[in-house]
CSV table of C-alpha atoms in Angstrom, one decimal:
chain,number,residue,atom,x,y,z
Y,1,UNK,CA,30.4,-2.8,12.9
Y,2,UNK,CA,27.8,-0.4,14.1
Y,3,UNK,CA,25.6,-0.9,11.1
Y,4,UNK,CA,26.0,-4.5,11.5
Y,5,UNK,CA,24.9,-4.2,15.2
Y,6,UNK,CA,21.5,-2.4,14.0
Y,7,UNK,CA,20.9,-5.3,11.7
Y,8,UNK,CA,19.7,-7.2,14.9
Y,9,UNK,CA,17.5,-5.6,17.1
Y,10,UNK,CA,18.9,-5.3,20.5
Y,11,UNK,CA,15.5,-6.6,22.3
Y,12,UNK,CA,11.9,-7.2,21.4
Y,13,UNK,CA,10.8,-5.2,24.4
Y,14,UNK,CA,11.3,-1.7,25.6
Y,15,UNK,CA,10.8,-1.7,29.5
Y,16,UNK,CA,9.3,-3.9,31.9
Y,17,UNK,CA,8.6,-6.7,29.2
Y,18,UNK,CA,6.3,-4.3,27.2
Y,19,UNK,CA,6.7,-5.1,23.4
Y,20,UNK,CA,8.1,-2.4,21.1
Y,21,UNK,CA,5.6,-3.9,18.5
Y,22,UNK,CA,2.7,-2.6,20.8
Y,23,UNK,CA,4.5,0.6,21.6
Y,24,UNK,CA,4.9,1.4,17.9
Y,25,UNK,CA,1.2,0.3,17.2
Y,26,UNK,CA,-0.1,2.6,20.0
Y,27,UNK,CA,2.1,5.4,19.0
Y,28,UNK,CA,0.8,5.2,15.2
Y,29,UNK,CA,-2.8,5.0,16.4
Y,30,UNK,CA,-2.4,8.3,18.6
Y,31,UNK,CA,-0.7,10.2,15.8
Y,32,UNK,CA,-3.5,9.1,13.4
Y,33,UNK,CA,-6.3,10.4,15.8
Y,34,UNK,CA,-4.4,13.7,16.1
Y,35,UNK,CA,-4.1,14.2,12.5
Y,36,UNK,CA,-8.0,13.1,12.1
Y,37,UNK,CA,-9.0,15.8,14.9
Y,38,UNK,CA,-7.2,18.2,12.5
Y,39,UNK,CA,-9.1,17.1,9.4
Y,40,UNK,CA,-12.4,17.0,11.5
Y,41,UNK,CA,-12.1,20.9,12.3
Y,42,UNK,CA,-11.1,21.7,8.6
Y,43,UNK,CA,-13.9,19.9,7.0
Y,44,UNK,CA,-16.5,21.2,9.6
Y,45,UNK,CA,-17.4,17.7,11.3
Y,46,UNK,CA,-19.0,17.8,14.6
Y,47,UNK,CA,-16.8,18.2,17.6
Y,48,UNK,CA,-15.1,15.0,19.0
Y,49,UNK,CA,-16.0,12.9,15.8
Y,50,UNK,CA,-12.3,11.8,15.5
Y,51,UNK,CA,-12.2,10.7,19.1
Y,52,UNK,CA,-15.6,9.0,19.0
Y,53,UNK,CA,-14.7,7.4,15.6
Y,54,UNK,CA,-11.2,6.0,16.9
Y,55,UNK,CA,-13.2,4.3,20.0
Y,56,UNK,CA,-15.0,2.2,17.4
Y,57,UNK,CA,-12.7,1.7,14.6
Y,58,UNK,CA,-9.6,0.7,16.7
Y,59,UNK,CA,-11.2,-2.3,18.4
Y,60,UNK,CA,-13.0,-3.3,15.1
Y,61,UNK,CA,-9.6,-3.0,13.4
Y,62,UNK,CA,-8.0,-5.3,16.0
Y,63,UNK,CA,-10.4,-7.9,15.7
Y,64,UNK,CA,-10.6,-7.8,11.7
Y,65,UNK,CA,-6.7,-7.9,11.7
Y,66,UNK,CA,-6.9,-11.3,13.8
Y,67,UNK,CA,-9.8,-12.7,12.2
Y,68,UNK,CA,-8.3,-12.1,8.6
Y,69,UNK,CA,-5.0,-13.7,9.8
Y,70,UNK,CA,-6.9,-16.7,11.5
Y,71,UNK,CA,-8.9,-17.4,8.2
Y,72,UNK,CA,-5.9,-17.4,6.2
Y,73,UNK,CA,-3.9,-19.7,8.7
Y,74,UNK,CA,-6.8,-21.8,10.1
Y,75,UNK,CA,-4.4,-25.0,10.2
Y,76,UNK,CA,-2.7,-23.4,13.1
Y,77,UNK,CA,-5.8,-23.0,15.2
Y,78,UNK,CA,-8.3,-25.6,14.1
Y,79,UNK,CA,-7.1,-28.1,16.9
Y,80,UNK,CA,-7.3,-25.5,19.6
Y,81,UNK,CA,-9.9,-22.7,18.6
Y,82,UNK,CA,-9.5,-20.9,21.9
Y,83,UNK,CA,-6.0,-19.9,20.9
Y,84,UNK,CA,-7.7,-17.4,18.3
Y,85,UNK,CA,-8.0,-15.1,21.6
Y,86,UNK,CA,-4.2,-15.2,22.2
Y,87,UNK,CA,-3.5,-12.0,20.3
Y,88,UNK,CA,-0.5,-11.4,22.4
Y,89,UNK,CA,1.2,-14.4,20.8
Y,90,UNK,CA,1.3,-12.5,17.4
Y,91,UNK,CA,-0.7,-13.1,14.3
Y,92,UNK,CA,-2.5,-10.0,13.0
Y,93,UNK,CA,-2.9,-8.8,9.1
Y,94,UNK,CA,-3.0,-5.2,8.2
Y,95,UNK,CA,-5.7,-5.5,5.4
Y,96,UNK,CA,-7.9,-7.4,8.0
Y,97,UNK,CA,-7.5,-4.3,10.1
Y,98,UNK,CA,-8.4,-1.9,7.4
Y,99,UNK,CA,-11.8,-4.0,6.6
Y,100,UNK,CA,-12.6,-4.3,10.3
Y,101,UNK,CA,-12.0,-0.7,10.7
Y,102,UNK,CA,-14.0,0.4,7.6
Y,103,UNK,CA,-16.8,-1.8,8.8
Y,104,UNK,CA,-16.7,0.0,12.3
Y,105,UNK,CA,-16.6,3.3,10.8
Y,106,UNK,CA,-19.6,2.5,8.4
Y,107,UNK,CA,-21.6,1.7,11.3
Y,108,UNK,CA,-20.7,4.8,13.2
Y,109,UNK,CA,-21.5,6.9,10.2
Y,110,UNK,CA,-24.9,5.2,10.0
Y,111,UNK,CA,-25.7,5.8,13.6
Y,112,UNK,CA,-24.5,9.5,13.6
Y,113,UNK,CA,-26.0,10.2,10.1
Y,114,UNK,CA,-22.8,11.3,8.8
Y,115,UNK,CA,-20.9,10.6,5.5
Y,116,UNK,CA,-18.9,7.2,5.7
Y,117,UNK,CA,-16.6,8.6,2.9
Y,118,UNK,CA,-16.0,11.9,4.5
Y,119,UNK,CA,-15.0,9.9,7.7
Y,120,UNK,CA,-12.6,7.6,5.6
Y,121,UNK,CA,-11.1,10.8,4.2
Y,122,UNK,CA,-10.1,12.4,7.7
Y,123,UNK,CA,-8.6,8.9,8.6
Y,124,UNK,CA,-6.8,8.2,5.3
Y,125,UNK,CA,-3.4,10.3,5.9
Y,126,UNK,CA,-3.0,9.3,9.6
Y,127,UNK,CA,-3.8,5.6,8.8
Y,128,UNK,CA,-0.8,5.5,6.2
Y,129,UNK,CA,1.3,7.3,8.9
Y,130,UNK,CA,0.5,4.7,11.5
Y,131,UNK,CA,1.2,1.9,9.0
Y,132,UNK,CA,4.7,3.6,8.4
Y,133,UNK,CA,5.5,3.5,12.2
Y,134,UNK,CA,3.9,0.1,12.7
Y,135,UNK,CA,6.0,-1.7,10.4
Y,136,UNK,CA,9.0,-1.0,12.6
Y,137,UNK,CA,7.6,-3.5,15.1
Y,138,UNK,CA,8.6,-6.1,12.4
Y,139,UNK,CA,12.1,-5.1,12.8
Y,140,UNK,CA,12.0,-5.7,16.6
Y,141,UNK,CA,10.1,-9.0,16.2
Y,142,UNK,CA,12.5,-10.3,13.4
Y,143,UNK,CA,9.8,-10.9,11.0
Y,144,UNK,CA,8.3,-9.7,7.7
Y,145,UNK,CA,11.6,-10.1,5.7
Y,146,UNK,CA,12.6,-10.9,2.3
Y,147,UNK,CA,14.8,-13.4,0.3
Y,148,UNK,CA,18.3,-13.8,1.4
Y,149,UNK,CA,20.8,-11.3,0.0
Y,150,UNK,CA,23.9,-13.0,-1.2
Y,151,UNK,CA,25.8,-10.3,-2.8
Y,152,UNK,CA,28.0,-8.7,-0.1
Y,153,UNK,CA,27.7,-5.3,-1.7
Y,154,UNK,CA,24.0,-5.2,-0.6
Y,155,UNK,CA,24.5,-6.7,2.9
Y,156,UNK,CA,24.0,-3.6,5.1
Y,157,UNK,CA,21.2,-2.2,7.2
Y,158,UNK,CA,18.8,-0.9,6.4
Y,159,UNK,CA,18.6,-2.5,3.0
Y,160,UNK,CA,18.9,-5.6,4.7
Y,161,UNK,CA,18.7,-7.5,8.2
Y,162,UNK,CA,20.4,-10.3,10.0
Y,163,UNK,CA,18.1,-13.4,10.6
Y,164,UNK,CA,18.9,-16.1,13.0
Y,165,UNK,CA,19.8,-19.4,11.0
Y,166,UNK,CA,21.9,-22.7,11.6
Y,167,UNK,CA,25.2,-21.6,12.2
Y,168,UNK,CA,24.7,-18.0,12.8
Y,169,UNK,CA,22.9,-15.1,11.0
Y,170,UNK,CA,22.1,-14.6,7.4
Y,171,UNK,CA,21.2,-11.2,5.4
Y,172,UNK,CA,17.7,-11.1,4.3
Y,173,UNK,CA,16.0,-8.2,2.5
Y,174,UNK,CA,14.4,-5.6,5.0
Y,175,UNK,CA,10.9,-5.4,3.4
Y,176,UNK,CA,9.4,-4.2,6.5
Y,177,UNK,CA,11.7,-1.1,6.0
Y,178,UNK,CA,10.9,-0.8,2.1
Y,179,UNK,CA,7.2,-0.6,3.2
Y,180,UNK,CA,7.6,1.7,5.9
Y,181,UNK,CA,9.4,4.4,3.5
Y,182,UNK,CA,6.8,3.8,0.9
Y,183,UNK,CA,4.0,4.5,3.4
Y,184,UNK,CA,5.9,7.5,4.8
Y,185,UNK,CA,6.1,8.8,1.3
Y,186,UNK,CA,2.5,8.0,0.6
Y,187,UNK,CA,1.4,10.1,3.9
Y,188,UNK,CA,3.3,13.0,2.8
Y,189,UNK,CA,1.7,12.7,-0.7
Y,190,UNK,CA,-1.8,12.5,0.9
Y,191,UNK,CA,-1.2,15.3,3.3
Y,192,UNK,CA,-0.2,17.7,0.5
Y,193,UNK,CA,-3.1,17.0,-1.8
Y,194,UNK,CA,-5.9,16.7,0.8
Y,195,UNK,CA,-7.2,20.1,0.3
Y,196,UNK,CA,-7.4,19.8,-3.5
Y,197,UNK,CA,-9.8,16.7,-3.4
Y,198,UNK,CA,-13.3,17.0,-4.7
Y,199,UNK,CA,-15.9,14.7,-3.6
Y,200,UNK,CA,-16.1,12.5,-0.3
Y,201,UNK,CA,-14.0,9.6,-0.5
Y,202,UNK,CA,-11.4,10.9,-3.0
Y,203,UNK,CA,-8.6,11.1,-0.6
Y,204,UNK,CA,-9.4,7.5,0.8
Y,205,UNK,CA,-9.1,6.4,-2.9
Y,206,UNK,CA,-5.7,7.8,-3.2
Y,207,UNK,CA,-4.9,5.9,0.1
Y,208,UNK,CA,-5.9,2.8,-1.5
Y,209,UNK,CA,-4.1,3.5,-4.7
Y,210,UNK,CA,-0.7,4.5,-3.0
Y,211,UNK,CA,-0.7,1.9,-0.3
Y,212,UNK,CA,-1.9,-1.1,-2.6
Y,213,UNK,CA,0.5,-0.4,-5.4
Y,214,UNK,CA,3.6,-0.3,-3.0
Y,215,UNK,CA,2.0,-3.4,-1.1
Y,216,UNK,CA,1.8,-5.4,-4.3
Y,217,UNK,CA,5.4,-5.4,-5.1
Y,218,UNK,CA,6.7,-5.6,-1.6
Y,219,UNK,CA,4.3,-8.5,-0.8
Y,220,UNK,CA,6.0,-10.8,-3.6
Y,221,UNK,CA,9.4,-10.3,-1.8
Y,222,UNK,CA,8.2,-11.4,1.6
Y,223,UNK,CA,8.8,-15.0,2.9
Y,224,UNK,CA,5.9,-15.1,5.4
Y,225,UNK,CA,3.0,-14.2,3.2
Y,226,UNK,CA,-0.5,-15.5,3.7
Y,227,UNK,CA,-1.6,-17.7,0.9
Y,228,UNK,CA,-5.0,-18.8,-0.4
Y,229,UNK,CA,-5.1,-21.5,-3.1
Y,230,UNK,CA,-1.5,-20.7,-4.1
Y,231,UNK,CA,-2.1,-17.1,-4.4
Y,232,UNK,CA,-0.5,-14.3,-2.2
Y,233,UNK,CA,-3.7,-13.0,-0.7
Y,234,UNK,CA,-2.5,-9.5,0.1
Y,235,UNK,CA,-0.6,-9.1,-3.2
Y,236,UNK,CA,-3.8,-9.6,-5.3
Y,237,UNK,CA,-6.1,-8.0,-2.9
Y,238,UNK,CA,-3.8,-4.8,-3.4
Y,239,UNK,CA,-4.2,-5.4,-7.1
Y,240,UNK,CA,-8.0,-5.3,-6.9
Y,241,UNK,CA,-8.2,-2.3,-4.7
Y,242,UNK,CA,-5.6,-0.2,-7.0
Y,243,UNK,CA,-7.9,-1.0,-9.8
Y,244,UNK,CA,-11.1,0.1,-7.9
Y,245,UNK,CA,-9.6,3.1,-6.4
Y,246,UNK,CA,-7.9,4.3,-9.9
Y,247,UNK,CA,-11.4,3.6,-11.6
Y,248,UNK,CA,-13.3,5.7,-9.1
Y,249,UNK,CA,-10.7,8.5,-9.3
Y,250,UNK,CA,-10.6,8.8,-13.2
Y,251,UNK,CA,-14.4,8.5,-13.5
Y,252,UNK,CA,-14.7,11.7,-11.4
Y,253,UNK,CA,-11.9,13.4,-13.4
Y,254,UNK,CA,-13.8,12.5,-16.6
Y,255,UNK,CA,-16.9,14.7,-15.5
Y,256,UNK,CA,-19.2,12.4,-17.1
Y,257,UNK,CA,-17.5,12.0,-20.5
Y,258,UNK,CA,-18.1,8.4,-21.1
Y,259,UNK,CA,-15.7,8.2,-24.2
Y,260,UNK,CA,-12.9,9.7,-22.4
Y,261,UNK,CA,-13.5,7.6,-19.6
Y,262,UNK,CA,-13.7,4.4,-21.6
Y,263,UNK,CA,-10.3,5.1,-23.2
Y,264,UNK,CA,-8.6,5.9,-19.8
Y,265,UNK,CA,-9.9,2.6,-18.3
Y,266,UNK,CA,-9.0,0.5,-21.1
Y,267,UNK,CA,-5.2,2.1,-20.8
Y,268,UNK,CA,-5.3,1.5,-17.1
Y,269,UNK,CA,-6.4,-2.0,-17.7
Y,270,UNK,CA,-3.5,-2.6,-19.9
Y,271,UNK,CA,-1.3,-1.1,-17.3
Y,272,UNK,CA,-2.6,-3.3,-14.6
Y,273,UNK,CA,-2.5,-6.5,-16.7
Y,274,UNK,CA,1.3,-6.0,-17.2
Y,275,UNK,CA,1.8,-7.1,-13.7
Y,276,UNK,CA,0.3,-10.5,-14.5
Y,277,UNK,CA,2.2,-11.0,-17.7
Y,278,UNK,CA,5.8,-10.1,-16.6
Y,279,UNK,CA,7.1,-13.7,-17.8
Y,280,UNK,CA,5.3,-13.7,-21.2
Y,281,UNK,CA,7.4,-11.3,-23.3
Y,282,UNK,CA,5.0,-11.3,-26.4
Y,283,UNK,CA,2.0,-10.6,-24.5
Y,284,UNK,CA,4.0,-8.1,-22.1
Y,285,UNK,CA,5.2,-6.0,-25.0
Y,286,UNK,CA,1.9,-5.9,-26.6
Y,287,UNK,CA,0.5,-4.3,-23.5
Y,288,UNK,CA,3.1,-1.9,-23.2
Y,289,UNK,CA,2.7,-0.6,-26.6
Y,290,UNK,CA,-1.2,-0.6,-26.1
Y,291,UNK,CA,-0.7,1.5,-23.1
Y,292,UNK,CA,1.8,3.9,-24.6
Y,293,UNK,CA,-0.5,4.4,-27.7
Y,294,UNK,CA,-3.6,5.0,-25.4
Y,295,UNK,CA,-1.6,7.7,-23.3
Y,296,UNK,CA,-0.4,9.4,-26.5
Y,297,UNK,CA,-4.1,9.7,-27.9
Y,298,UNK,CA,-5.1,11.0,-24.5
Y,299,UNK,CA,-2.3,13.6,-24.7
Y,300,UNK,CA,-4.0,15.2,-27.7
Y,301,UNK,CA,-7.1,15.7,-25.5
Y,302,UNK,CA,-5.4,17.3,-22.5
Y,303,UNK,CA,-2.5,19.6,-21.8
Y,304,UNK,CA,1.4,19.2,-22.2
Y,305,UNK,CA,2.0,18.5,-18.6
Y,306,UNK,CA,-0.2,15.5,-18.7
Y,307,UNK,CA,1.5,14.3,-22.1
Y,308,UNK,CA,4.8,14.7,-20.3
Y,309,UNK,CA,3.8,12.8,-17.0
Y,310,UNK,CA,1.9,10.1,-18.8
Y,311,UNK,CA,4.5,9.2,-21.3
Y,312,UNK,CA,7.3,9.2,-18.9
Y,313,UNK,CA,5.2,6.8,-16.9
Y,314,UNK,CA,4.4,4.5,-19.9
Y,315,UNK,CA,7.9,4.1,-21.2
Y,316,UNK,CA,9.2,2.6,-17.9
Y,317,UNK,CA,7.6,-0.7,-19.3
Y,318,UNK,CA,9.5,-0.2,-22.6
Y,319,UNK,CA,12.7,0.7,-20.7
Y,320,UNK,CA,12.8,-2.3,-18.6
Y,321,UNK,CA,11.7,-4.7,-21.5
Y,322,UNK,CA,14.8,-3.4,-23.3
Y,323,UNK,CA,17.0,-4.1,-20.1
Y,324,UNK,CA,15.3,-7.6,-20.0
Y,325,UNK,CA,16.0,-8.5,-23.6
Y,326,UNK,CA,19.7,-6.8,-23.4
Y,327,UNK,CA,20.4,-9.5,-20.9
Y,328,UNK,CA,22.6,-7.2,-18.7
Y,329,UNK,CA,20.2,-8.6,-15.6
Y,330,UNK,CA,18.8,-11.9,-15.0
Y,331,UNK,CA,15.2,-12.5,-15.9
Y,332,UNK,CA,14.1,-12.7,-12.2
Y,333,UNK,CA,15.7,-9.6,-11.6
Y,334,UNK,CA,13.9,-7.8,-14.5
Y,335,UNK,CA,10.5,-9.3,-13.1
Y,336,UNK,CA,11.1,-7.5,-9.7
Y,337,UNK,CA,12.5,-4.3,-11.2
Y,338,UNK,CA,9.4,-3.9,-13.4
Y,339,UNK,CA,7.1,-4.9,-10.7
Y,340,UNK,CA,8.7,-2.2,-8.7
Y,341,UNK,CA,8.5,0.5,-11.5
Y,342,UNK,CA,4.9,-0.5,-12.1
Y,343,UNK,CA,4.1,0.2,-8.5
Y,344,UNK,CA,6.1,3.5,-8.3
Y,345,UNK,CA,4.3,4.9,-11.6
Y,346,UNK,CA,0.8,3.8,-11.1
Y,347,UNK,CA,-0.1,6.5,-8.5
Y,348,UNK,CA,1.8,8.9,-10.7
Y,349,UNK,CA,0.0,7.9,-13.8
Y,350,UNK,CA,-3.4,8.2,-12.3
Y,351,UNK,CA,-2.6,11.5,-10.9
Y,352,UNK,CA,-1.3,12.9,-14.2
Y,353,UNK,CA,-4.7,11.9,-15.8
Y,354,UNK,CA,-6.9,13.1,-13.0
Y,355,UNK,CA,-4.9,16.2,-12.3
Y,356,UNK,CA,-7.1,19.2,-11.6
Y,357,UNK,CA,-6.7,22.6,-13.4
Y,358,UNK,CA,-5.9,21.1,-16.9
Y,359,UNK,CA,-8.8,22.0,-19.3
Y,360,UNK,CA,-10.4,19.1,-21.1
Y,361,UNK,CA,-10.1,19.7,-24.9
Y,362,UNK,CA,-13.1,17.7,-26.1
Y,363,UNK,CA,-14.1,18.1,-29.9
């Protein structure tokens, strides 16, 4: 009974009409600034850089988040444009906030003659933590949930939440919770690897890769996605950012070896392309085999640890394909399962190839 009660938030507000959503966002921002201050000292940036940066990035992020949402839902605002300013009524998008905040940081970096990529690095861990906290605002607002859960075995919180419907409440997938946990795990990973990064911007690339890979699969479960031309905008933006970030990280790991980079990039392309071919078994199987063959070739060029990591990551596709053809699951379930495995394994796959400390065995 208690778990069922948690599946419905007791109130959207905390005290005196103050929304939980706002409290959680402000909490996330404050923690992100504190973490950025720690990184500022570690990297030897000028004193108060994190505070000054926050005073610019936060307003720019809010404006960007609102404009992104308005652009994708213009029909809601076209007859009353002044309502664009009614931010308190809801309607912001995380990716718009990241884009707006990045533009603000770029302007600040230019004005202070600082490295934009270095500033992005000090912000990245705290940003992912803030996103993990902010997602709980969706819980209190009863939004950002996924499909209905029909099986009683999975009708419990936090796997699902109860959403108001005609005649009572219906269980839906708690996608806000999935993303919050993914972001929290991503924050822990960024915090652990931050001191090992070489080159400004590398940590921010890891942020894009980790957040984007998780958002890709979670977005396809949401029932309130923003669409552009029939496509879920955030899902395919996530895919593009994953490809960009992985490309940069692998190029840096190649240390100028164009042959090695070309093979790795081809393997990565096959990996990413599988997301678009989940319902085309022949092409999907071919891409899985190509990715596995490339990984095995690369394993000869690097150490045994990378061989194990890469092979385990590549085999996830073949394993799900076997489950798919074995028919213990529905095809739709297999698609969702493999999308999840792709998202989980992609950051680990890139990490294995870009891992420091393993000598390149060029011939």
